[in-house]
Coordinates of C-alpha atoms and ligand atoms in Angstrom, one line a residue:
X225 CA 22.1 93.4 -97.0
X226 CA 20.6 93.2 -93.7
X227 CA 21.8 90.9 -90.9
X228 CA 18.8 89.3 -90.3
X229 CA 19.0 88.2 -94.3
X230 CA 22.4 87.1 -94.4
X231 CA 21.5 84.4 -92.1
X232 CA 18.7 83.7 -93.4
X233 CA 20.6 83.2 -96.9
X234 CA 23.6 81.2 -95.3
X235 CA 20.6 78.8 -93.8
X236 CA 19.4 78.4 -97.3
X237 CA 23.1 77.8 -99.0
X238 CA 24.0 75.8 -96.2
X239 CA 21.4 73.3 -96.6
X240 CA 21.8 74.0 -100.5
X241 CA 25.2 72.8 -101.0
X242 CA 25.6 69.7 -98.7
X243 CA 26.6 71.7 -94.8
X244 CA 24.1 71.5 -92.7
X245 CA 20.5 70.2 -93.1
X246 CA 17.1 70.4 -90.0
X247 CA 17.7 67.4 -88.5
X248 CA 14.9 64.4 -89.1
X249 CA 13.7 66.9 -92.0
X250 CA 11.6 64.3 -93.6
X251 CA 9.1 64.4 -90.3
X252 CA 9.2 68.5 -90.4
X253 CA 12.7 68.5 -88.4
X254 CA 12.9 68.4 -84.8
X255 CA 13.5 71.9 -83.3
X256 CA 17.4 73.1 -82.3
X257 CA 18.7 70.3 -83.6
X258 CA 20.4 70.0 -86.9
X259 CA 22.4 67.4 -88.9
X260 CA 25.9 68.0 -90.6
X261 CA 26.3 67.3 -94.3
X262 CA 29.0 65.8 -96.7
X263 CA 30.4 69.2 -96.2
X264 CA 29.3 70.1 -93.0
X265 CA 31.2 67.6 -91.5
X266 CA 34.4 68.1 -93.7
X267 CA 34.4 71.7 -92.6
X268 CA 33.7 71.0 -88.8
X269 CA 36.5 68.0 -89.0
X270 CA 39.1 70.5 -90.1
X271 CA 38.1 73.3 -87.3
X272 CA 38.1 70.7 -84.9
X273 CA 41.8 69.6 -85.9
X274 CA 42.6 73.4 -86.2
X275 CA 41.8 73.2 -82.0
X276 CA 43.3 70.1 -81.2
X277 CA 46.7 70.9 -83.0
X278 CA 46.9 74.2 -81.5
X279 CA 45.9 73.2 -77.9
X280 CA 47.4 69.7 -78.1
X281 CA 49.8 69.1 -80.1
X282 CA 51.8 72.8 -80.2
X283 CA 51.8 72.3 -76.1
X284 CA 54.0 69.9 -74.6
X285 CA 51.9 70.3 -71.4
X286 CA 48.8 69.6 -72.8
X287 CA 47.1 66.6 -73.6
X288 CA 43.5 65.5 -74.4
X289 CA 40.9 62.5 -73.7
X290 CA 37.8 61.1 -74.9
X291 CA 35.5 60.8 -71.8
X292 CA 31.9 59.2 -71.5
X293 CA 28.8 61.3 -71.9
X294 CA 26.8 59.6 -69.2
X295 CA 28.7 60.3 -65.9
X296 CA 27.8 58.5 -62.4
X297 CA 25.0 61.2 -61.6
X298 CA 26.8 62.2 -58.3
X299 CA 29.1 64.2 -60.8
X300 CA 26.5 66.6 -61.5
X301 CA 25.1 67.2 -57.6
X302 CA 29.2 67.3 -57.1
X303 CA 29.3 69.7 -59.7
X304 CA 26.6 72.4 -58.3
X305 CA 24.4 71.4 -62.2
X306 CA 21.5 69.6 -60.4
X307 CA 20.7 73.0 -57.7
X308 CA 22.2 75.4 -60.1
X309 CA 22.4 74.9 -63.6
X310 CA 19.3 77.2 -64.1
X311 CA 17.8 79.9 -66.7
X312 CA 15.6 82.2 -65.1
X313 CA 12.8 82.3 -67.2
X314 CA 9.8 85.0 -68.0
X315 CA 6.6 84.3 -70.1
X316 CA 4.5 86.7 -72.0
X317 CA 1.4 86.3 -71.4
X318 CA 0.1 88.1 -74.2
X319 CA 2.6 86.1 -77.0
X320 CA 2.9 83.2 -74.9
X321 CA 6.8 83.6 -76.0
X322 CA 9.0 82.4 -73.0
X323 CA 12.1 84.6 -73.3
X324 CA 15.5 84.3 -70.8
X325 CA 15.3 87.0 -68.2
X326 CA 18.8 87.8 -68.1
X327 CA 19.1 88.0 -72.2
X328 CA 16.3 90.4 -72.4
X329 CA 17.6 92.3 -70.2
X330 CA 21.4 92.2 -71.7
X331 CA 19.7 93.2 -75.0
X332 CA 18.4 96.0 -73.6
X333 CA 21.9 97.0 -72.3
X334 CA 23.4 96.3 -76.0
X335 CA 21.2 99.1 -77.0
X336 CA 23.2 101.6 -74.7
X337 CA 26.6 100.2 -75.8
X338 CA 25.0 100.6 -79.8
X339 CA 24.7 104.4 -79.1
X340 CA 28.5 104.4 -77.5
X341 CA 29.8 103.0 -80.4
X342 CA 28.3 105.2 -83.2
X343 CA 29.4 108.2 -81.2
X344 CA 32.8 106.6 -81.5
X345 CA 32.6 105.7 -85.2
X346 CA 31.3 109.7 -86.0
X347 CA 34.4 110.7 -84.0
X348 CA 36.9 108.2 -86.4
X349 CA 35.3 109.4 -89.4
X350 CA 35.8 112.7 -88.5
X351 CA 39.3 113.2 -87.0
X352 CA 40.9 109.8 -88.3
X353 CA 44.3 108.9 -86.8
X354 CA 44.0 112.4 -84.4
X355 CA 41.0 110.3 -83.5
X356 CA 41.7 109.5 -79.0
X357 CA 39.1 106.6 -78.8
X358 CA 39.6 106.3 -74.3
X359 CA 39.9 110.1 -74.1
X360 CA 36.9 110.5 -76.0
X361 CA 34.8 108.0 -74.1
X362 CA 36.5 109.4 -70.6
X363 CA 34.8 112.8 -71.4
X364 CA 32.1 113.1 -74.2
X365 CA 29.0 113.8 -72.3
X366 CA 26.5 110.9 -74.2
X367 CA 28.7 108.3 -74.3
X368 CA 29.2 108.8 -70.3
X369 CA 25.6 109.5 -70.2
X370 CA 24.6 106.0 -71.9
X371 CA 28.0 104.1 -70.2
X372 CA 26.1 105.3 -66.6
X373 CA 22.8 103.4 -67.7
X374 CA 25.0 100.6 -69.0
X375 CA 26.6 100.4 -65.3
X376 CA 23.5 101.1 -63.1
X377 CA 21.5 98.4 -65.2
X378 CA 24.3 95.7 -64.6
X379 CA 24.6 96.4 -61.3
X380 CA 21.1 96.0 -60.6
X381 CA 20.9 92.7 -62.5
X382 CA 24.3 91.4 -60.7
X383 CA 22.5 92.1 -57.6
X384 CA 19.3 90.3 -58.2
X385 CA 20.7 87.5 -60.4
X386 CA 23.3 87.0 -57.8
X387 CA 20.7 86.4 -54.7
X388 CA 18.5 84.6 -56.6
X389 CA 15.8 87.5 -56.2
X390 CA 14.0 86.8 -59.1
X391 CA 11.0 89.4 -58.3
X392 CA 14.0 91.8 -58.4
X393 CA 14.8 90.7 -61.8
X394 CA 11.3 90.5 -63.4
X395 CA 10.8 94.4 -61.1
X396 CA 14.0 95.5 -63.5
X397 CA 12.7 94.1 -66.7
X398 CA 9.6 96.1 -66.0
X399 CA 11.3 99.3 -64.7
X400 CA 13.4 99.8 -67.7
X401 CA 10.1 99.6 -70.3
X402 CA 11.6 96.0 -71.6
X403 CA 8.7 94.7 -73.8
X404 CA 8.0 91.1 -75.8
X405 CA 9.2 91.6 -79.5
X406 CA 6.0 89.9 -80.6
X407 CA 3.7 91.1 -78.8
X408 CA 5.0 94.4 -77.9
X409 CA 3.8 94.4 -74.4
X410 CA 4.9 94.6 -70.9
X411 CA 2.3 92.0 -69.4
X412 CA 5.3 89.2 -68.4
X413 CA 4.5 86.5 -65.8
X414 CA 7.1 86.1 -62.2
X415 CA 10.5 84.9 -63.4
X416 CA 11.1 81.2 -62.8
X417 CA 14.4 78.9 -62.9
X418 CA 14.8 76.0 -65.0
X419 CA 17.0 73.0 -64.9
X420 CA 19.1 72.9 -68.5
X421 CA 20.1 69.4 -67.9
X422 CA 18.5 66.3 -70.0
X423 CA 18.0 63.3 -67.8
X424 CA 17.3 59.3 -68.2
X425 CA 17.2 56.7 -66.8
X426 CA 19.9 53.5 -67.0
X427 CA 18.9 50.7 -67.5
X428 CA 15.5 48.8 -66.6
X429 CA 15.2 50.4 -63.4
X430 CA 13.1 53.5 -63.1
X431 CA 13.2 56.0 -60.2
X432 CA 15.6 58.5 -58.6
X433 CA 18.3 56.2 -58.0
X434 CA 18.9 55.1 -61.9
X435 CA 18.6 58.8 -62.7
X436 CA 20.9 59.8 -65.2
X437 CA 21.8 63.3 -66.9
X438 CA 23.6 63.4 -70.6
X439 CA 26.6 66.0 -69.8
X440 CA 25.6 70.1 -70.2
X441 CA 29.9 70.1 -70.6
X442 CA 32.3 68.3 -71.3
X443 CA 34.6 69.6 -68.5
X444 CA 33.5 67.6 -65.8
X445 CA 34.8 64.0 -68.1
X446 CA 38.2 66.3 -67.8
X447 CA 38.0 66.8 -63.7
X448 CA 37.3 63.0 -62.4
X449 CA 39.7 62.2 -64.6
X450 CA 42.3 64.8 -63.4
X451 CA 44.5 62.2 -60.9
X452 CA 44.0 59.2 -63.9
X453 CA 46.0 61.6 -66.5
X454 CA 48.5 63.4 -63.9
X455 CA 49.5 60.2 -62.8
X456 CA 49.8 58.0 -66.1
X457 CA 51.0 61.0 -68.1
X458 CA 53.6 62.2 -65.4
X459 CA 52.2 66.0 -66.1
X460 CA 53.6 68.6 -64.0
X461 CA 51.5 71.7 -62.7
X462 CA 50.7 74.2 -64.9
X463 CA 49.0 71.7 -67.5
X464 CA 46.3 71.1 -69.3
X465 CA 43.5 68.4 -70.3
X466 CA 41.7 69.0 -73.2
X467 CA 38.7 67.3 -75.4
X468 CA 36.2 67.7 -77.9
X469 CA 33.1 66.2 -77.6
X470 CA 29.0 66.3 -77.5
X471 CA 27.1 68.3 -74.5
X472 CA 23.2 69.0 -74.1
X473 CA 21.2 71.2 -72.7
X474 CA 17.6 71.4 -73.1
X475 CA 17.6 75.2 -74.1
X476 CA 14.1 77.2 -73.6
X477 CA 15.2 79.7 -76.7
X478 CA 16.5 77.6 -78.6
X479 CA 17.1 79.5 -82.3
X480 CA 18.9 81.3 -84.8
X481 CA 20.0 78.3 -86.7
X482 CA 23.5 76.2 -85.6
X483 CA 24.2 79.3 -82.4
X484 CA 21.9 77.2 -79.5
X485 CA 20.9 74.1 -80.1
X486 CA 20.1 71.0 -77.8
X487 CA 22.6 68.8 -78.7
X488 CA 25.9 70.4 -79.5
X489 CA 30.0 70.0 -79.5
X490 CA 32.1 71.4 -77.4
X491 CA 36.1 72.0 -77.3
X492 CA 37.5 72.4 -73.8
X493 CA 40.5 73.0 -72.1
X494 CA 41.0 72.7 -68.3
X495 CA 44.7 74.0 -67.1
X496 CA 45.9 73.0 -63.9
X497 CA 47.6 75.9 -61.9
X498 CA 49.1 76.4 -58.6
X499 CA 46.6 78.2 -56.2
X500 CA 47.2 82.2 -56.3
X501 CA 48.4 82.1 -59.6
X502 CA 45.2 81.4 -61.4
X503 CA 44.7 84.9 -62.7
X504 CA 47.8 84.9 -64.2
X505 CA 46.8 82.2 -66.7
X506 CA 43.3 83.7 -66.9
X507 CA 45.1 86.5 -68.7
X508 CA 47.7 84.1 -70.9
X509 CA 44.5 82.1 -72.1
X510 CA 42.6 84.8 -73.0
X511 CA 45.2 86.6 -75.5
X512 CA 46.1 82.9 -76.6
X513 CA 42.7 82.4 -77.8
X514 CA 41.4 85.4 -79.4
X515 CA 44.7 85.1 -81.3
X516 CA 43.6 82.1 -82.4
X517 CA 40.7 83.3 -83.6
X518 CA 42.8 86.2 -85.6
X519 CA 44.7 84.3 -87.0
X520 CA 41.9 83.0 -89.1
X521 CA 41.0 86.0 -90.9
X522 CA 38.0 86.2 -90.5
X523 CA 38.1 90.2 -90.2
X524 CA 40.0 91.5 -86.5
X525 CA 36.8 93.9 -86.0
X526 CA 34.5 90.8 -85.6
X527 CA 35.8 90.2 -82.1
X528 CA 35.3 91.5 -78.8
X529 CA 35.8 90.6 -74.7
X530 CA 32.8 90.7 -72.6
X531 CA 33.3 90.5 -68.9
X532 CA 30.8 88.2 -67.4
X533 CA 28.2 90.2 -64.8
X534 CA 26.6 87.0 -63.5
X535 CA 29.6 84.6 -62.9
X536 CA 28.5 80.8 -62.5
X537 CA 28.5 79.2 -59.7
X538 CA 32.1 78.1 -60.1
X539 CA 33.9 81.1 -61.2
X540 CA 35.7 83.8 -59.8
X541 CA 36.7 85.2 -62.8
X542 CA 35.2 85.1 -66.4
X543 CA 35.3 86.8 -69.9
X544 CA 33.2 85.6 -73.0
X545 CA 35.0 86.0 -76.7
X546 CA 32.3 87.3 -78.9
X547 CA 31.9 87.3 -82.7
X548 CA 30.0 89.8 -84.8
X549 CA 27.5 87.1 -85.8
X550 CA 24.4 88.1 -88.6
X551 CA 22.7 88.6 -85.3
X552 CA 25.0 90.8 -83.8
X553 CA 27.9 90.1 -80.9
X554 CA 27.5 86.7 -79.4
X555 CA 28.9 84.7 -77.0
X556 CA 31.0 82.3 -79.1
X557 CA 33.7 80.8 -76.3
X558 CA 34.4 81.3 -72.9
X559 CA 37.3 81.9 -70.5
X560 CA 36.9 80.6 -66.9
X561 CA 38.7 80.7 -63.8
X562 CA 37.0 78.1 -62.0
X563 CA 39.4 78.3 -59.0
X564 CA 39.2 74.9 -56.8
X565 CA 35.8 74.9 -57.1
X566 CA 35.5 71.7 -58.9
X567 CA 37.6 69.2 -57.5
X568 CA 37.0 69.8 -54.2
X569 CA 33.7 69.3 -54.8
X570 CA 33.9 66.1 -56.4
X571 CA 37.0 65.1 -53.6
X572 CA 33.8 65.5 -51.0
X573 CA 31.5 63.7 -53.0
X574 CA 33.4 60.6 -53.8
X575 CA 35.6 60.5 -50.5
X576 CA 38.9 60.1 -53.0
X577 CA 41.6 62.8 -52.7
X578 CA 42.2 64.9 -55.7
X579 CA 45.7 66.4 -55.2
X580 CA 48.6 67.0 -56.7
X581 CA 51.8 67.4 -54.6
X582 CA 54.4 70.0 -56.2
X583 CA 57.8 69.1 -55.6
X584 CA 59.1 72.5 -56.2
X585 CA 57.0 73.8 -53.3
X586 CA 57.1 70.8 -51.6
X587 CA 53.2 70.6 -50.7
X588 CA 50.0 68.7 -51.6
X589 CA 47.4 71.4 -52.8
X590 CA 44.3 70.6 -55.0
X591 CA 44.7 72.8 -58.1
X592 CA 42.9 75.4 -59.5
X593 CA 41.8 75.8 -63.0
X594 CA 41.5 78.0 -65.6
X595 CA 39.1 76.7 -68.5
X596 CA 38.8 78.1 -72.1
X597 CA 35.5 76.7 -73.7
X598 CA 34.2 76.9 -77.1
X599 CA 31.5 75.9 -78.9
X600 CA 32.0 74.3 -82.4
X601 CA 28.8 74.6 -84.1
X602 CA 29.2 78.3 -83.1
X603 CA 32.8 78.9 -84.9
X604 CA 31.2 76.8 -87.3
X605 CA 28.6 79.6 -88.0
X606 CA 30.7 82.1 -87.3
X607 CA 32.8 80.8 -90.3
X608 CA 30.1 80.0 -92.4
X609 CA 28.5 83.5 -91.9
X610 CA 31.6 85.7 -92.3
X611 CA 33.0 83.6 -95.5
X612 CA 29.4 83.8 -97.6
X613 CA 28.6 86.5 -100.1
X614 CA 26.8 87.4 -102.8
X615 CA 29.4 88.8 -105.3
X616 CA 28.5 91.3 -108.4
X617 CA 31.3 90.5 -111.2
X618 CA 32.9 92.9 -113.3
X619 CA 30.4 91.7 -116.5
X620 CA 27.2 92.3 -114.5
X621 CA 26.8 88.4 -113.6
X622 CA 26.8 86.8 -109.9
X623 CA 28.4 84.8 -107.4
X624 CA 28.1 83.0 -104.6
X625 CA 31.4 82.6 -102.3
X626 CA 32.1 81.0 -99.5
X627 CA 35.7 82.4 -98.6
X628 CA 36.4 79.8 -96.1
X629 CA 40.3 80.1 -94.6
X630 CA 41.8 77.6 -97.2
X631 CA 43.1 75.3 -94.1
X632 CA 40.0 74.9 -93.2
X633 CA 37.6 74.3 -96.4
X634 CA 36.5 70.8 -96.9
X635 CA 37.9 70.8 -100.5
X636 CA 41.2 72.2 -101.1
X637 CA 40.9 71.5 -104.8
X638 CA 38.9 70.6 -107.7
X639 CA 40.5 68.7 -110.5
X640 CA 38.6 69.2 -114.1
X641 CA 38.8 68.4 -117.5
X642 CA 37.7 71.3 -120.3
X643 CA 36.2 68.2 -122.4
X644 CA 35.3 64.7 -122.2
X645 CA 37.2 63.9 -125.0
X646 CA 40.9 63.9 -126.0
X647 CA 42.2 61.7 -123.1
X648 CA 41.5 65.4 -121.0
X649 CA 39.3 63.4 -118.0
X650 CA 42.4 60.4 -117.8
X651 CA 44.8 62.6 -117.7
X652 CA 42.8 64.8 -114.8
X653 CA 42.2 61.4 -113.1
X654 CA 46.7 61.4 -113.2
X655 CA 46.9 64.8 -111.5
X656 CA 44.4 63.9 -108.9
X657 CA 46.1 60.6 -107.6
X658 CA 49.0 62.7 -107.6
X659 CA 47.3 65.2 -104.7
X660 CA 44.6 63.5 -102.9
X661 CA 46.8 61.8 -100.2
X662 CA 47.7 65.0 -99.1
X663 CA 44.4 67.0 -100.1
X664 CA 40.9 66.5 -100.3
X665 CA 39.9 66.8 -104.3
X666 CA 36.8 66.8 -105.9
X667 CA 36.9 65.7 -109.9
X668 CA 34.2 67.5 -111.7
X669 CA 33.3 67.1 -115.5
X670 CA 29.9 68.3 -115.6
X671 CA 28.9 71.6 -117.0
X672 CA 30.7 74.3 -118.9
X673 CA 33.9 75.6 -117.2
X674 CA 32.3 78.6 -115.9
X675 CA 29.6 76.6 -114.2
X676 CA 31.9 74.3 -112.7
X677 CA 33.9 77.4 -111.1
X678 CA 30.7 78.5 -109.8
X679 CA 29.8 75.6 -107.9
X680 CA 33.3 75.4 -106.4
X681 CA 33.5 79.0 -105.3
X682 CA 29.9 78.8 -103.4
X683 CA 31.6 75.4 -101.4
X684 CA 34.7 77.3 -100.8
X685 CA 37.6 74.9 -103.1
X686 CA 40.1 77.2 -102.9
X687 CA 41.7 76.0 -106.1
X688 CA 40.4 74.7 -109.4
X689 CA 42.6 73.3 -112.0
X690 CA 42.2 72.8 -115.6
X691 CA 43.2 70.2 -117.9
X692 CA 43.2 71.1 -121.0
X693 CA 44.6 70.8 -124.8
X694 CA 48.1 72.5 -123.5
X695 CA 48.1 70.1 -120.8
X696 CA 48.1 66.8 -123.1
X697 CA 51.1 68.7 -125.0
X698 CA 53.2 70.6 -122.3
X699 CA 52.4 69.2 -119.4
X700 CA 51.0 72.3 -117.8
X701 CA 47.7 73.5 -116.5
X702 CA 45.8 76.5 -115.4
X703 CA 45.2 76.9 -111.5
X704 CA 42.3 79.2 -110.7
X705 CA 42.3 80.9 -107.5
X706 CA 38.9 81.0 -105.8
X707 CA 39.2 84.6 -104.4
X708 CA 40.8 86.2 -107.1
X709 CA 39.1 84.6 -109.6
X710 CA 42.4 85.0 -111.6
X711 CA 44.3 81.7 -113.3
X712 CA 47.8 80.9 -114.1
X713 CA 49.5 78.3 -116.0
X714 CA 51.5 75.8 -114.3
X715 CA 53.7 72.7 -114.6
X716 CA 51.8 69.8 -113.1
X717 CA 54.9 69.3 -111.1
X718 CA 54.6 72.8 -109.0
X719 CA 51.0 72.0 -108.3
X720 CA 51.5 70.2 -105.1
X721 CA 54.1 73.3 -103.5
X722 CA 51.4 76.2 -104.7
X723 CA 48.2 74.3 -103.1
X724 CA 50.3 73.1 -99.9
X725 CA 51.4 76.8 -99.4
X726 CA 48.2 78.2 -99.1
X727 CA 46.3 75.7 -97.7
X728 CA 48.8 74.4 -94.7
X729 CA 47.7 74.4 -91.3
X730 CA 50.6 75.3 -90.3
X731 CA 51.2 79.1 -91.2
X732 CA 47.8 79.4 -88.6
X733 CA 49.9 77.3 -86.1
X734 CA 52.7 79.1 -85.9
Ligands
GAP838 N1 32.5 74.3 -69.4 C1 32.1 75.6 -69.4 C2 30.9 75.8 -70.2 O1 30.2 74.9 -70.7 P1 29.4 77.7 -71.3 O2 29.7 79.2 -71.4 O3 28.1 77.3 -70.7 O4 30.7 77.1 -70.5 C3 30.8 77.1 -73.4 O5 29.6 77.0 -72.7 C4 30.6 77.3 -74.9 O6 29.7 76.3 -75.4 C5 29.9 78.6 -75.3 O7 30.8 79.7 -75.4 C6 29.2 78.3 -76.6 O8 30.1 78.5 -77.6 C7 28.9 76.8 -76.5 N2 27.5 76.6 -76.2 C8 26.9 76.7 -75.0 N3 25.6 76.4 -75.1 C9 25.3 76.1 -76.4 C10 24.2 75.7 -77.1 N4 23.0 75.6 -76.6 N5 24.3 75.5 -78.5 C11 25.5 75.7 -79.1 N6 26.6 76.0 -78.4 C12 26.6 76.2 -77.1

């Protein structure tokens, strides 16, 4: 199947089968925004608690808030978001399609990193283990032949995105023969920057001074409250704040489905280090989260670092984590060292000091930070995309699966009767109270068996059980496993140990 379809087939099942649905749908949806369903939000409640535990709860020196979207708007000039939180942006003039300078041009350095990587993939399937990945990429003539373009493109677009010299960016998009998709022209318009930020106003009273943004992160709740939780919380440098919460930006491209929207969540982290050893825990936060991701099993080869080019204005060091979404690599969290950047900012813009003193060294400094930052609607889709497929059974018949990790699927188990009759749906109604205040059933009478199983694999249960006419003799049912496909008869008393095994948080934790 092609990429492109597979999205567009997890859009349709996801909206099929309760996930996610075009928000306001009823008045033709509103674009980049999109509304979680009955499962939608089961699933994104149980990745959400998958973060929290791991960066909360499994770290003594971590501990997370709630703050307000709207912020006092000096946050945001404190922040550097009013003069710098800006796409540059390029029209077509023959499309009219308004496309982000910098991801054009970052698409047209994929294309150089596609050619790398089938040269490496020919070499694996040819040589195998013998196979030296670095010493084949350190001397085959292509691959150092496309890794050059790869380097003089990047440089040429640090430069010019760095300076601000936006004629230098739109004089690169032309130079390397970049054209619109649609239209398939070169006939692009100067490259301008755009604020991302949402604004209103509070109150009754218009004008500037009642001017007031909804949050592009969540991060900056985190910093102005960085003395409030030190100080009540008696935390001791290195720790963390962390939170989960809504953020908007009013995206130009806003598309492919759930990955950029207008209104989204985030989950981030800020960790509070001494000054000079920021890099350190730049490093430790970046294995600690792509194992996180691993752990998941989503499939190891779906992941990848990418250095940033154009660090934000606050960084001095940064690495995205991206996922092999149905569109290809993407962006789907981020690793920041924002340095000091920050609170000093904020400790000249509100006058109050922001400093922590370290007994060890005996010193006031204000900290730095390192930030890990992830998007949940992203690890949503990246979820949704990798779990779905279209199966072709043994007896020529299909399915539709959602292999969601078990921990994280919105129902652990369905609970069914074969028949209506016989005292089967009473007794199923016993097993279920015996398990639904540890996991979240579904009962399900309707349909033949084989129905039933169907609708459970394409949600993702990753256990059905039977009742049937054993059951009302021996006390003992059949458990079907949703990858598998395969059932075994149990005692109704070993049912809670076999589902809490494989659907635990906890072997992901650890
Ligand atoms: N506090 C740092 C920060 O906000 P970012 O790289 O701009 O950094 C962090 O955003 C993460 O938020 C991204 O890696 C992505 O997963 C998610 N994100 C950003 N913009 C988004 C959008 N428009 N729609 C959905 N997710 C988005």
């Amino acid at each position: 199947m092609q990429k492109e379809d597979n999205l567009k087939e997890v859009i349709s099942h996801a909206k099929e089968y309760g996930f996610v649905f075009p928000s306001s749908e009823i008045y033709d949806g509103l674009s980049a925004t999109y509304d979680y369903g009955q499962l939608g939000s089961e699933l994104k409640n149980n990745i959400k608690s998958y973060w929290w535990k791991s960066m909360v709860q499994m770290h003594e020196n971590i501990v997370g808030i709630d703050s307000a979207i709207f912020m006092h708007p000096t946050t945001w000039k404190a922040s550097g978001h009013v003069d710098a939180f800006n796409d540059p942006l390029i029209d077509n003039k023959d499309s009219k399609k308004r496309y982000r300078a910098d991801v054009l041009i970052e698409e047209h350095v994929n294309k150089y990193a596609a050619k790398i990587e089938k040269e490496v993939k020919k070499g694996i399937k040819r040589f195998g283990d013998d196979f030296d990945v670095d010493q084949f990429k350190a001397t085959n003539p292509n691959v150092l032949r496309n890794q050059s373009k790869i380097d003089d493109i990047e440089k040429r677009m640090a430069e010019t995105l760095g300076n601000d010299d936006l004629e230098g960016v739109r004089n690169l998009i032309i130079d390397l023969g970049i054209v619109c998709p649609i239209s398939g022209t070169s006939n692009w318009t100067e490259v301008r920057q755009f604020n991302l930020m949402f604004s209103t106003e509070l109150g009754s009273v218009a004008g500037d001074a009642a001017k007031i943004y909804l949050r592009p992160e969540t991060a900056q709740g985190i910093f102005v409250n960085f003395l409030n939780v030190q100080k009540t919380g008696r935390m001791k440098i290195p720790f963390g704040i962390a939170q989960i919460g809504k953020a908007f930006r009013n995206e130009i491209v806003a598309r492919q489905f759930i990955f950029r929207m207008r209104e989204f969540e985030q989950m981030e982290m800020q960790f509070f280090v001494r000054p000079g050893e920021e890099m350190k825990w730049y490093e430790y936060w970046k294995e600690q989260r792509i194992n996180w991701h691993k752990k998941l099993g989503l499939g190891e080869d779906n992941y990848r670092f990418h250095d940033h080019i154009k660090l934000a204005h606050y960084a001095n060091a940064a690495a995205d984590i991206e996922f092999n979404f149905p569109m290809g690599f993407k962006e789907l969290e981020g690793i920041h060292s924002r340095t000091d950047f920050d609170l000093m900012q904020h400790e000249e813009h509100s006058g109050k000091k922001l400093q922590y003193f370290d007994h060890e060294l005996n010193k006031s400094y204000v900290p730095y930070v390192v930030e890990t930052s992830i998007g949940l609607d992203r690890m949503f889709l990246a979820i949704i995309s990798s779990s779905y497929k279209n199966e072709t059974l043994e007896d020529g018949s299909s399915r539709a699966v959602l292999s969601l990790p078990p921990a994280l699927a919105p129902y652990k188990v369905a609970v069914m009767p074969l028949t209506r009759k016989e005292g089967m749906p009473e007794k199923a109604r016993e097993v279920m109270e015996t398990l639904k205040y540890d996991f979240n059933c579904q009962y399900d009478e309707k349909d033949s068996p084989g129905k039933r199983y169907r609708r459970q694999d394409a949600i993702g249960t990753p256990f059905c059980i039977m009742i049937d006419h054993q059951t009302m003799e021996d006390n003992t049912v059949t458990i079907r496993d949703r990858d598998t496909m395969e059932q075994e008869r149990v005692s109704v008393e070993a049912l809670h140990g076999i589902i809490s095994e494989k659907v635990s948080m906890t072997k992901l934790l650890k």
